[in-house]
mmCIF file of C-alpha atoms and ligand atoms in Angstrom:
data_model
loop_
_atom_site.group_PDB
_atom_site.id
_atom_site.type_symbol
_atom_site.label_atom_id
_atom_site.label_comp_id
_atom_site.label_asym_id
_atom_site.label_seq_id
_atom_site.Cartn_x
_atom_site.Cartn_y
_atom_site.Cartn_z
ATOM 1 C CA MET Y 1 -42.417 75.175 13.002
ATOM 2 C CA ALA Y 2 -41.971 71.722 14.468
ATOM 3 C CA MET Y 3 -41.587 70.515 10.935
ATOM 4 C CA LEU Y 4 -39.072 73.101 10.236
ATOM 5 C CA ASP Y 5 -36.932 71.953 13.283
ATOM 6 C CA SER Y 6 -36.873 68.474 12.681
ATOM 7 C CA PHE Y 7 -36.142 69.137 8.961
ATOM 8 C CA ASN Y 8 -33.028 71.362 10.478
ATOM 9 C CA LEU Y 9 -32.470 68.678 13.098
ATOM 10 C CA PHE Y 10 -32.396 65.937 9.832
ATOM 11 C CA ILE Y 11 -29.818 68.311 7.840
ATOM 12 C CA SER Y 12 -27.774 68.637 10.883
ATOM 13 C CA ILE Y 13 -27.316 64.982 11.786
ATOM 14 C CA ALA Y 14 -27.008 64.306 7.826
ATOM 15 C CA LYS Y 15 -24.198 66.570 7.782
ATOM 16 C CA ILE Y 16 -22.009 65.014 10.347
ATOM 17 C CA ILE Y 17 -22.493 61.845 9.124
ATOM 18 C CA TYR Y 18 -21.706 63.108 5.523
ATOM 19 C CA MET Y 19 -18.440 64.555 6.821
ATOM 20 C CA LYS Y 20 -17.531 61.837 8.572
ATOM 21 C CA GLU Y 21 -13.869 60.640 7.301
ATOM 22 C CA ARG Y 22 -13.568 57.381 5.956
ATOM 23 C CA ILE Y 23 -11.041 54.724 7.515
ATOM 24 C CA LEU Y 24 -10.299 51.500 5.556
ATOM 25 C CA SER Y 25 -7.964 48.364 6.478
ATOM 26 C CA GLY Y 26 -8.114 44.845 6.315
ATOM 27 C CA LEU Y 27 -6.436 41.655 7.071
ATOM 28 C CA GLN Y 28 -5.446 38.453 5.167
ATOM 29 C CA PRO Y 29 -7.207 35.176 6.088
ATOM 30 C CA SER Y 30 -3.945 33.555 6.379
ATOM 31 C CA GLY Y 31 -4.000 31.614 9.541
ATOM 32 C CA ARG Y 32 -4.765 32.526 13.048
ATOM 33 C CA LEU Y 33 -4.346 35.827 14.507
ATOM 34 C CA HIS Y 34 -1.657 36.665 17.055
ATOM 35 C CA VAL Y 35 -1.472 39.437 19.375
ATOM 36 C CA GLY Y 36 0.583 41.528 16.519
ATOM 37 C CA ASN Y 37 -2.392 41.498 14.172
ATOM 38 C CA TYR Y 38 -4.677 42.487 17.486
ATOM 39 C CA LEU Y 39 -2.804 45.075 19.254
ATOM 40 C CA GLY Y 40 -1.166 46.612 15.521
ATOM 41 C CA ALA Y 41 -4.536 46.212 13.732
ATOM 42 C CA LEU Y 42 -7.730 44.936 15.162
ATOM 43 C CA LYS Y 43 -7.890 46.099 18.189
ATOM 44 C CA ASN Y 44 -7.525 49.871 16.779
ATOM 45 C CA PHE Y 45 -10.232 48.918 13.718
ATOM 46 C CA VAL Y 46 -12.728 48.253 16.752
ATOM 47 C CA GLU Y 47 -11.646 51.342 18.574
ATOM 48 C CA LEU Y 48 -12.071 53.441 15.605
ATOM 49 C CA GLN Y 49 -15.543 52.149 14.856
ATOM 50 C CA ASN Y 50 -16.681 52.659 18.606
ATOM 51 C CA SER Y 51 -15.403 56.201 18.552
ATOM 52 C CA GLY Y 52 -18.271 56.842 16.127
ATOM 53 C CA GLU Y 53 -16.038 59.658 14.519
ATOM 54 C CA TYR Y 54 -15.611 57.860 11.287
ATOM 55 C CA ASP Y 55 -17.110 55.929 8.385
ATOM 56 C CA CYS Y 56 -15.296 52.651 8.773
ATOM 57 C CA PHE Y 57 -14.675 49.934 5.948
ATOM 58 C CA PHE Y 58 -12.842 46.493 7.141
ATOM 59 C CA PHE Y 59 -12.514 43.797 4.955
ATOM 60 C CA ILE Y 60 -11.271 40.272 4.155
ATOM 61 C CA ALA Y 61 -7.976 40.316 1.956
ATOM 62 C CA ASP Y 62 -8.550 37.046 0.238
ATOM 63 C CA TYR Y 63 -7.127 37.744 -2.698
ATOM 64 C CA HIS Y 64 -3.836 38.931 -1.208
ATOM 65 C CA SER Y 65 -3.567 35.494 0.805
ATOM 66 C CA ILE Y 66 -3.102 33.417 -2.263
ATOM 67 C CA SER Y 67 0.046 34.764 -3.139
ATOM 68 C CA GLU Y 68 1.412 32.617 -0.210
ATOM 69 C CA PRO Y 69 0.754 28.683 1.036
ATOM 70 C CA PRO Y 70 -1.711 27.259 2.139
ATOM 71 C CA TYR Y 71 -3.226 26.855 -1.218
ATOM 72 C CA GLU Y 72 -6.017 23.991 -0.572
ATOM 73 C CA SER Y 73 -9.174 25.195 -1.135
ATOM 74 C CA GLU Y 74 -11.037 23.477 1.853
ATOM 75 C CA GLN Y 75 -8.115 25.265 4.308
ATOM 76 C CA LYS Y 76 -8.675 28.528 2.458
ATOM 77 C CA ARG Y 77 -12.517 28.702 2.932
ATOM 78 C CA LYS Y 78 -12.248 28.079 6.400
ATOM 79 C CA ASP Y 79 -9.726 30.540 7.334
ATOM 80 C CA ILE Y 80 -12.011 33.141 5.519
ATOM 81 C CA LEU Y 81 -14.863 31.713 7.793
ATOM 82 C CA ASP Y 82 -12.598 32.205 10.726
ATOM 83 C CA LEU Y 83 -11.414 35.760 9.995
ATOM 84 C CA MET Y 84 -15.006 36.766 9.665
ATOM 85 C CA LYS Y 85 -15.898 35.174 13.320
ATOM 86 C CA SER Y 86 -12.654 36.832 14.521
ATOM 87 C CA TYR Y 87 -13.838 40.320 13.402
ATOM 88 C CA LEU Y 88 -17.356 39.912 14.979
ATOM 89 C CA ALA Y 89 -15.897 38.211 18.012
ATOM 90 C CA ALA Y 90 -13.550 40.988 18.314
ATOM 91 C CA GLY Y 91 -16.228 43.492 18.401
ATOM 92 C CA LEU Y 92 -16.783 44.590 14.456
ATOM 93 C CA ASP Y 93 -20.134 45.528 14.210
ATOM 94 C CA PRO Y 94 -22.304 45.204 10.543
ATOM 95 C CA LYS Y 95 -24.134 48.073 12.312
ATOM 96 C CA LYS Y 96 -21.382 50.457 12.787
ATOM 97 C CA SER Y 97 -18.773 49.382 9.817
ATOM 98 C CA THR Y 98 -19.042 47.977 6.274
ATOM 99 C CA LEU Y 99 -17.717 44.641 6.918
ATOM 100 C CA PHE Y 100 -16.862 42.870 3.261
ATOM 101 C CA VAL Y 101 -14.477 40.436 1.309
ATOM 102 C CA GLN Y 102 -12.162 41.428 -1.312
ATOM 103 C CA SER Y 103 -12.696 39.121 -3.955
ATOM 104 C CA GLN Y 104 -16.326 39.961 -4.095
ATOM 105 C CA ILE Y 105 -15.809 42.985 -5.426
ATOM 106 C CA PRO Y 106 -14.454 42.905 -9.177
ATOM 107 C CA ALA Y 107 -13.709 46.381 -9.160
ATOM 108 C CA HIS Y 108 -10.565 45.827 -6.997
ATOM 109 C CA THR Y 109 -8.783 43.893 -9.260
ATOM 110 C CA GLU Y 110 -9.761 46.038 -12.169
ATOM 111 C CA LEU Y 111 -8.389 49.123 -10.773
ATOM 112 C CA SER Y 112 -5.159 47.370 -9.812
ATOM 113 C CA TRP Y 113 -4.841 46.322 -13.598
ATOM 114 C CA ILE Y 114 -5.175 50.253 -14.154
ATOM 115 C CA PHE Y 115 -2.783 51.336 -11.064
ATOM 116 C CA ASN Y 116 -0.027 48.862 -12.847
ATOM 117 C CA SER Y 117 0.185 51.001 -15.811
ATOM 118 C CA VAL Y 118 1.254 53.881 -13.459
ATOM 119 C CA THR Y 119 3.270 52.121 -10.976
ATOM 120 C CA PRO Y 120 6.937 52.145 -11.792
ATOM 121 C CA MET Y 121 8.584 48.986 -11.288
ATOM 122 C CA GLY Y 122 11.387 50.290 -9.518
ATOM 123 C CA GLU Y 123 8.910 51.243 -6.569
ATOM 124 C CA LEU Y 124 7.692 47.691 -6.190
ATOM 125 C CA SER Y 125 11.056 46.154 -6.450
ATOM 126 C CA ARG Y 126 11.939 48.217 -3.186
ATOM 127 C CA MET Y 127 9.098 46.578 -1.117
ATOM 128 C CA THR Y 128 10.600 45.335 2.282
ATOM 129 C CA GLN Y 129 7.938 42.667 2.438
ATOM 130 C CA PHE Y 130 8.628 41.254 -0.734
ATOM 131 C CA LYS Y 131 12.420 41.042 -0.306
ATOM 132 C CA ASP Y 132 12.032 39.484 3.281
ATOM 133 C CA LYS Y 133 9.077 36.853 1.607
ATOM 134 C CA SER Y 134 10.498 36.034 -1.198
ATOM 135 C CA GLU Y 135 14.240 35.258 0.141
ATOM 136 C CA ASP Y 136 13.235 31.784 0.847
ATOM 137 C CA GLY Y 137 12.372 30.545 -2.642
ATOM 138 C CA GLU Y 138 11.462 31.863 -6.081
ATOM 139 C CA ALA Y 139 8.289 34.153 -5.410
ATOM 140 C CA ASN Y 140 5.234 34.644 -7.347
ATOM 141 C CA ALA Y 141 4.225 37.482 -9.622
ATOM 142 C CA ALA Y 142 1.300 38.298 -7.231
ATOM 143 C CA LEU Y 143 3.680 38.854 -4.315
ATOM 144 C CA PHE Y 144 5.346 41.257 -6.172
ATOM 145 C CA THR Y 145 2.484 43.103 -7.586
ATOM 146 C CA TYR Y 146 0.822 42.808 -4.132
ATOM 147 C CA PRO Y 147 1.233 46.494 -3.085
ATOM 148 C CA VAL Y 148 -0.507 47.638 -6.499
ATOM 149 C CA LEU Y 149 -3.694 45.459 -5.397
ATOM 150 C CA GLN Y 150 -3.358 46.847 -1.839
ATOM 151 C CA ALA Y 151 -3.431 50.456 -3.291
ATOM 152 C CA ALA Y 152 -6.525 49.352 -5.572
ATOM 153 C CA ASP Y 153 -8.168 48.160 -2.226
ATOM 154 C CA ILE Y 154 -7.365 51.852 -0.158
ATOM 155 C CA LEU Y 155 -7.837 54.071 -3.105
ATOM 156 C CA ILE Y 156 -11.331 52.665 -4.796
ATOM 157 C CA TYR Y 157 -13.102 54.054 -1.323
ATOM 158 C CA LYS Y 158 -11.006 57.425 -1.123
ATOM 159 C CA PRO Y 159 -10.102 56.881 2.920
ATOM 160 C CA ALA Y 160 -8.459 59.474 4.989
ATOM 161 C CA PHE Y 161 -6.889 56.919 7.258
ATOM 162 C CA VAL Y 162 -5.795 53.119 7.080
ATOM 163 C CA PRO Y 163 -5.256 51.633 10.322
ATOM 164 C CA THR Y 164 -2.307 49.111 10.142
ATOM 165 C CA GLY Y 165 0.474 48.218 11.606
ATOM 166 C CA GLU Y 166 4.209 49.526 11.194
ATOM 167 C CA ASP Y 167 5.077 46.819 8.630
ATOM 168 C CA GLN Y 168 2.204 48.375 6.038
ATOM 169 C CA ASP Y 169 3.788 52.008 6.190
ATOM 170 C CA GLN Y 170 5.754 51.365 2.849
ATOM 171 C CA HIS Y 171 2.693 50.114 1.210
ATOM 172 C CA ILE Y 172 0.470 52.669 2.572
ATOM 173 C CA GLU Y 173 3.293 55.053 0.819
ATOM 174 C CA LEU Y 174 3.472 53.336 -2.278
ATOM 175 C CA SER Y 175 -0.456 53.938 -2.844
ATOM 176 C CA ARG Y 176 0.196 57.737 -1.868
ATOM 177 C CA VAL Y 177 2.858 57.500 -4.810
ATOM 178 C CA ILE Y 178 -0.084 55.532 -6.528
ATOM 179 C CA ALA Y 179 -2.515 58.318 -6.302
ATOM 180 C CA ARG Y 180 -0.390 60.907 -7.124
ATOM 181 C CA LYS Y 181 0.754 59.363 -10.270
ATOM 182 C CA PHE Y 182 -2.399 58.657 -11.578
ATOM 183 C CA ASN Y 183 -4.045 62.346 -10.469
ATOM 184 C CA SER Y 184 -1.124 63.993 -12.489
ATOM 185 C CA ARG Y 185 -1.576 61.314 -15.532
ATOM 186 C CA TYR Y 186 -5.473 62.097 -15.873
ATOM 187 C CA GLY Y 187 -6.546 64.741 -12.986
ATOM 188 C CA GLU Y 188 -7.167 64.756 -9.731
ATOM 189 C CA VAL Y 189 -9.526 61.701 -8.223
ATOM 190 C CA PHE Y 190 -7.645 60.088 -5.687
ATOM 191 C CA PRO Y 191 -6.946 61.927 -2.358
ATOM 192 C CA GLU Y 192 -3.502 60.465 -0.691
ATOM 193 C CA PRO Y 193 -4.582 58.166 2.562
ATOM 194 C CA GLN Y 194 -2.481 58.766 5.868
ATOM 195 C CA SER Y 195 -1.554 55.630 8.005
ATOM 196 C CA LYS Y 196 -3.043 55.351 11.268
ATOM 197 C CA HIS Y 197 -1.112 53.513 14.428
ATOM 198 C CA THR Y 198 -1.915 52.310 17.443
ATOM 199 C CA ASP Y 199 0.636 52.810 20.575
ATOM 200 C CA ILE Y 200 1.880 49.329 19.753
ATOM 201 C CA PRO Y 201 2.744 49.500 16.148
ATOM 202 C CA ARG Y 202 5.145 46.537 16.119
ATOM 203 C CA VAL Y 203 4.791 43.428 18.485
ATOM 204 C CA ILE Y 204 7.927 41.305 18.517
ATOM 205 C CA SER Y 205 8.466 37.961 18.090
ATOM 206 C CA LEU Y 206 8.542 35.447 21.315
ATOM 207 C CA ASN Y 207 11.563 33.859 20.405
ATOM 208 C CA ASP Y 208 13.677 36.535 18.552
ATOM 209 C CA PRO Y 209 13.254 39.886 19.730
ATOM 210 C CA SER Y 210 14.862 41.302 16.604
ATOM 211 C CA LYS Y 211 11.942 40.095 14.496
ATOM 212 C CA LYS Y 212 8.258 41.173 14.356
ATOM 213 C CA MET Y 213 5.559 38.717 15.310
ATOM 214 C CA SER Y 214 4.554 37.113 11.867
ATOM 215 C CA LYS Y 215 2.124 34.251 10.906
ATOM 216 C CA SER Y 216 4.708 33.121 8.591
ATOM 217 C CA LYS Y 217 7.199 32.456 11.986
ATOM 218 C CA PRO Y 218 4.272 30.664 13.959
ATOM 219 C CA ASN Y 219 6.964 29.648 16.754
ATOM 220 C CA GLY Y 220 7.057 33.244 17.815
ATOM 221 C CA CYS Y 221 3.475 33.560 17.981
ATOM 222 C CA LEU Y 222 1.109 33.945 20.551
ATOM 223 C CA PHE Y 223 -1.989 33.830 19.184
ATOM 224 C CA ILE Y 224 -5.246 35.424 20.216
ATOM 225 C CA ASP Y 225 -7.151 32.045 20.232
ATOM 226 C CA ASP Y 226 -4.834 30.241 22.337
ATOM 227 C CA GLY Y 227 -5.722 28.384 25.527
ATOM 228 C CA PRO Y 228 -4.819 29.809 28.909
ATOM 229 C CA GLU Y 229 -2.451 26.858 28.921
ATOM 230 C CA GLU Y 230 -0.899 27.120 25.692
ATOM 231 C CA ILE Y 231 -0.097 30.789 26.702
ATOM 232 C CA ALA Y 232 1.624 30.377 29.823
ATOM 233 C CA LYS Y 233 3.810 27.842 27.911
ATOM 234 C CA LYS Y 234 4.496 29.882 25.148
ATOM 235 C CA LEU Y 235 5.217 32.973 27.642
ATOM 236 C CA SER Y 236 7.139 30.988 30.092
ATOM 237 C CA SER Y 237 9.812 30.250 27.496
ATOM 238 C CA ALA Y 238 9.625 33.509 25.633
ATOM 239 C CA VAL Y 239 13.020 35.007 25.226
ATOM 240 C CA THR Y 240 13.915 37.492 27.678
ATOM 241 C CA ASP Y 241 17.402 39.435 28.213
ATOM 242 C CA SER Y 242 20.302 39.372 30.530
ATOM 243 C CA GLY Y 243 19.401 41.156 34.162
ATOM 244 C CA SER Y 244 16.504 39.864 35.959
ATOM 245 C CA GLU Y 245 14.960 43.609 36.506
ATOM 246 C CA ILE Y 246 11.667 44.175 35.236
ATOM 247 C CA LYS Y 247 12.013 47.680 33.310
ATOM 248 C CA TYR Y 248 11.101 48.971 30.409
ATOM 249 C CA ASP Y 249 14.163 49.484 27.881
ATOM 250 C CA ALA Y 250 13.331 48.650 24.481
ATOM 251 C CA VAL Y 251 16.898 48.985 23.168
ATOM 252 C CA HIS Y 252 18.714 47.159 25.877
ATOM 253 C CA LYS Y 253 15.831 44.857 27.084
ATOM 254 C CA PRO Y 254 13.291 44.283 24.113
ATOM 255 C CA GLY Y 255 12.241 40.908 25.053
ATOM 256 C CA ILE Y 256 10.998 41.897 28.600
ATOM 257 C CA SER Y 257 10.134 45.380 27.066
ATOM 258 C CA ASN Y 258 7.758 43.470 24.440
ATOM 259 C CA LEU Y 259 5.958 41.672 27.068
ATOM 260 C CA LEU Y 260 5.329 45.118 29.034
ATOM 261 C CA ARG Y 261 4.041 46.497 26.280
ATOM 262 C CA LEU Y 262 1.835 43.598 25.588
ATOM 263 C CA ALA Y 263 0.815 43.457 29.361
ATOM 264 C CA SER Y 264 0.153 46.972 29.867
ATOM 265 C CA ALA Y 265 -2.620 47.259 26.388
ATOM 266 C CA LEU Y 266 -4.521 44.349 27.862
ATOM 267 C CA SER Y 267 -4.771 45.469 31.118
ATOM 268 C CA SER Y 268 -4.912 48.782 30.936
ATOM 269 C CA LYS Y 269 -2.437 49.373 33.449
ATOM 270 C CA GLU Y 270 0.504 51.877 32.403
ATOM 271 C CA ILE Y 271 4.000 50.139 32.174
ATOM 272 C CA ALA Y 272 5.494 52.231 34.961
ATOM 273 C CA VAL Y 273 2.415 50.748 37.272
ATOM 274 C CA LEU Y 274 3.639 47.259 36.412
ATOM 275 C CA GLU Y 275 7.364 48.311 36.745
ATOM 276 C CA GLN Y 276 6.422 49.517 40.110
ATOM 277 C CA GLU Y 277 4.504 46.550 40.950
ATOM 278 C CA PHE Y 278 7.105 43.887 39.847
ATOM 279 C CA ALA Y 279 10.032 45.647 41.230
ATOM 280 C CA GLY Y 280 12.162 42.986 42.884
ATOM 281 C CA LYS Y 281 10.477 40.125 41.428
ATOM 282 C CA ASN Y 282 11.979 38.120 38.602
ATOM 283 C CA TYR Y 283 11.285 37.405 35.157
ATOM 284 C CA GLY Y 284 9.573 34.289 35.665
ATOM 285 C CA GLU Y 285 6.644 35.928 38.129
ATOM 286 C CA PHE Y 286 6.076 38.534 35.478
ATOM 287 C CA LYS Y 287 5.831 36.100 32.834
ATOM 288 C CA SER Y 288 2.892 34.511 34.772
ATOM 289 C CA TYR Y 289 0.861 37.628 35.340
ATOM 290 C CA ALA Y 290 1.392 38.436 31.652
ATOM 291 C CA ALA Y 291 -0.153 34.885 30.549
ATOM 292 C CA LYS Y 292 -2.909 35.266 33.427
ATOM 293 C CA THR Y 293 -3.295 39.254 31.279
ATOM 294 C CA VAL Y 294 -3.602 37.990 27.910
ATOM 295 C CA ALA Y 295 -5.816 34.650 28.994
ATOM 296 C CA ASP Y 296 -8.145 36.778 30.680
ATOM 297 C CA TYR Y 297 -8.302 39.677 28.184
ATOM 298 C CA PHE Y 298 -9.173 36.986 25.312
ATOM 299 C CA ALA Y 299 -11.564 34.882 27.226
ATOM 300 C CA ALA Y 300 -14.388 36.380 26.350
ATOM 301 C CA TYR Y 301 -13.498 36.739 22.522
ATOM 302 C CA ARG Y 302 -12.751 33.036 22.315
ATOM 303 C CA GLU Y 303 -16.488 32.198 24.079
ATOM 304 C CA ARG Y 304 -18.177 34.608 21.396
ATOM 305 C CA LYS Y 305 -16.046 33.381 18.479
ATOM 306 C CA THR Y 306 -17.426 29.993 19.603
ATOM 307 C CA LYS Y 307 -21.120 31.336 19.216
ATOM 308 C CA LEU Y 308 -20.821 32.599 15.992
ATOM 309 C CA SER Y 309 -21.706 30.468 13.193
ATOM 310 C CA ASP Y 310 -19.936 30.215 9.904
ATOM 311 C CA ALA Y 311 -23.458 30.820 8.099
ATOM 312 C CA LYS Y 312 -24.223 34.209 10.022
ATOM 313 C CA ALA Y 313 -20.984 35.488 9.507
ATOM 314 C CA GLU Y 314 -20.724 34.968 5.603
ATOM 315 C CA LYS Y 315 -23.999 36.164 5.423
ATOM 316 C CA ILE Y 316 -23.012 39.610 7.313
ATOM 317 C CA PHE Y 317 -20.012 40.090 4.736
ATOM 318 C CA THR Y 318 -22.161 39.190 1.778
ATOM 319 C CA LYS Y 319 -24.291 41.946 2.792
ATOM 320 C CA GLY Y 320 -21.481 44.261 3.267
ATOM 321 C CA SER Y 321 -19.937 43.371 -0.028
ATOM 322 C CA MET Y 322 -22.844 44.509 -1.492
ATOM 323 C CA LYS Y 323 -22.600 47.912 0.008
ATOM 324 C CA ALA Y 324 -18.674 48.364 -0.513
ATOM 325 C CA ALA Y 325 -19.549 47.175 -4.211
ATOM 326 C CA LYS Y 326 -21.479 50.631 -5.009
ATOM 327 C CA ILE Y 327 -18.745 52.952 -3.724
ATOM 328 C CA ALA Y 328 -16.051 50.724 -5.626
ATOM 329 C CA ASP Y 329 -17.991 50.833 -8.495
ATOM 330 C CA ALA Y 330 -18.938 54.248 -8.775
ATOM 331 C CA THR Y 331 -15.085 55.070 -8.442
ATOM 332 C CA LEU Y 332 -13.774 52.650 -11.497
ATOM 333 C CA LEU Y 333 -16.833 54.069 -13.330
ATOM 334 C CA GLU Y 334 -15.034 57.586 -12.521
ATOM 335 C CA VAL Y 335 -11.541 56.180 -13.333
ATOM 336 C CA LYS Y 336 -12.468 54.950 -16.643
ATOM 337 C CA ASP Y 337 -14.176 58.041 -17.774
ATOM 338 C CA ARG Y 338 -10.925 59.812 -17.025
ATOM 339 C CA ILE Y 339 -8.775 57.459 -18.881
ATOM 340 C CA GLY Y 340 -10.985 57.398 -21.687
ATOM 341 C CA LEU Y 341 -12.409 54.035 -21.652
ATOM 342 C CA ILE Y 342 -15.665 53.479 -23.089
HETATM 343 P P1 AMP B 401 -1.234 40.540 7.762
HETATM 344 O O1 AMP B 401 -1.023 39.297 8.481
HETATM 345 O O2 AMP B 401 -0.518 40.842 6.744
HETATM 346 O O3 AMP B 401 -2.800 40.249 7.162
HETATM 347 O O4 AMP B 401 -1.533 41.630 8.575
HETATM 348 C C1 AMP B 401 -2.857 42.290 9.219
HETATM 349 C C2 AMP B 401 -2.350 43.442 9.893
HETATM 350 O O5 AMP B 401 -1.839 43.247 11.203
HETATM 351 C C3 AMP B 401 -1.536 44.397 9.341
HETATM 352 O O6 AMP B 401 -2.201 45.858 9.656
HETATM 353 C C4 AMP B 401 -0.272 44.686 9.917
HETATM 354 O O7 AMP B 401 0.268 45.570 9.907
HETATM 355 C C5 AMP B 401 -0.686 43.979 11.167
HETATM 356 N N1 AMP B 401 0.467 43.046 11.935
HETATM 357 C C6 AMP B 401 1.204 42.308 11.566
HETATM 358 N N2 AMP B 401 1.995 41.775 12.400
HETATM 359 C C7 AMP B 401 2.233 43.154 13.367
HETATM 360 C C8 AMP B 401 3.227 43.066 14.471
HETATM 361 N N3 AMP B 401 3.988 41.947 14.731
HETATM 362 N N4 AMP B 401 3.031 44.064 14.805
HETATM 363 C C9 AMP B 401 2.337 44.739 15.240
HETATM 364 N N5 AMP B 401 1.276 44.827 13.880
HETATM 365 C C10 AMP B 401 1.251 43.922 13.307
#
């Protein structure tokens, strides 16, 4: 009887594990992470992982990062190791999530070639990220076909959700288009993934409230490993709006509203509570408070990161890549079989 109970318990646990929906996302190792990356993506990764509700996959999108400078190999290695340590210091845990590196799994790039054959050129030409990034000069083909590789990164694991910031919505939509095109040509293989946003899917630039905070415009970025003095300096010169009231109004006061959102997310105080606390006070006083909130919030993260060695981080991700590769290889085999490749 006891044996039967244990068996039933085992089956129930196995069912719960089996039934967990999969989520997958990644960041590019293309420089330091800013609070937009953190509040739009990484913080969410950690919360989704810790909820225990999902089968979590998070990766380093190193192949994507070679579509833009810097191109120095030493810098690239440094950026990859730095991002691995950022993931770990932020709270991603290899015991709870599969952490891996895109370039260590050849099946991603193989599938992206296959997806090229079902992707309409017109869809790629419409991608606003490509238009924005190619504005300043001649773009390479990788920047153009980037969303096809991204679709392969995602679909190869057949996830239900992809947690990202709002700027990735168009790319996630394209991965659904690619899934549909493939499925209608070769039969049902890929479920269509949905985006999963945080409450702050678009953090705006500190020096231009009409733009999102972006690694390609470092002057408007607050980096999560900036020290307290740097944070105070950047926030004190952040562009705010006319008037002096600390009031949330995303349309008429986008600058102060952005800072209110940041301070609220990192202090767990409602925006309305912050508005009350700062009623009658000026922008300068609120900016000092916001700077202390940001610096305090990331102090533990900075401390944890300095304690992580490159070797340890690399080992964790290489092990994760071996696990992820098994799933990716199985999907690729299924795809090749559907196409008729021998
Ligand atoms: P990337 O810099 O392209 O590697 O972006 C990594 C993740 O950060 C993606 O999920 C983006 O959507 C998210 N992200 C980047 N910039 C912002 C921003 N300003 N606000 C919110 N999320 C962002």
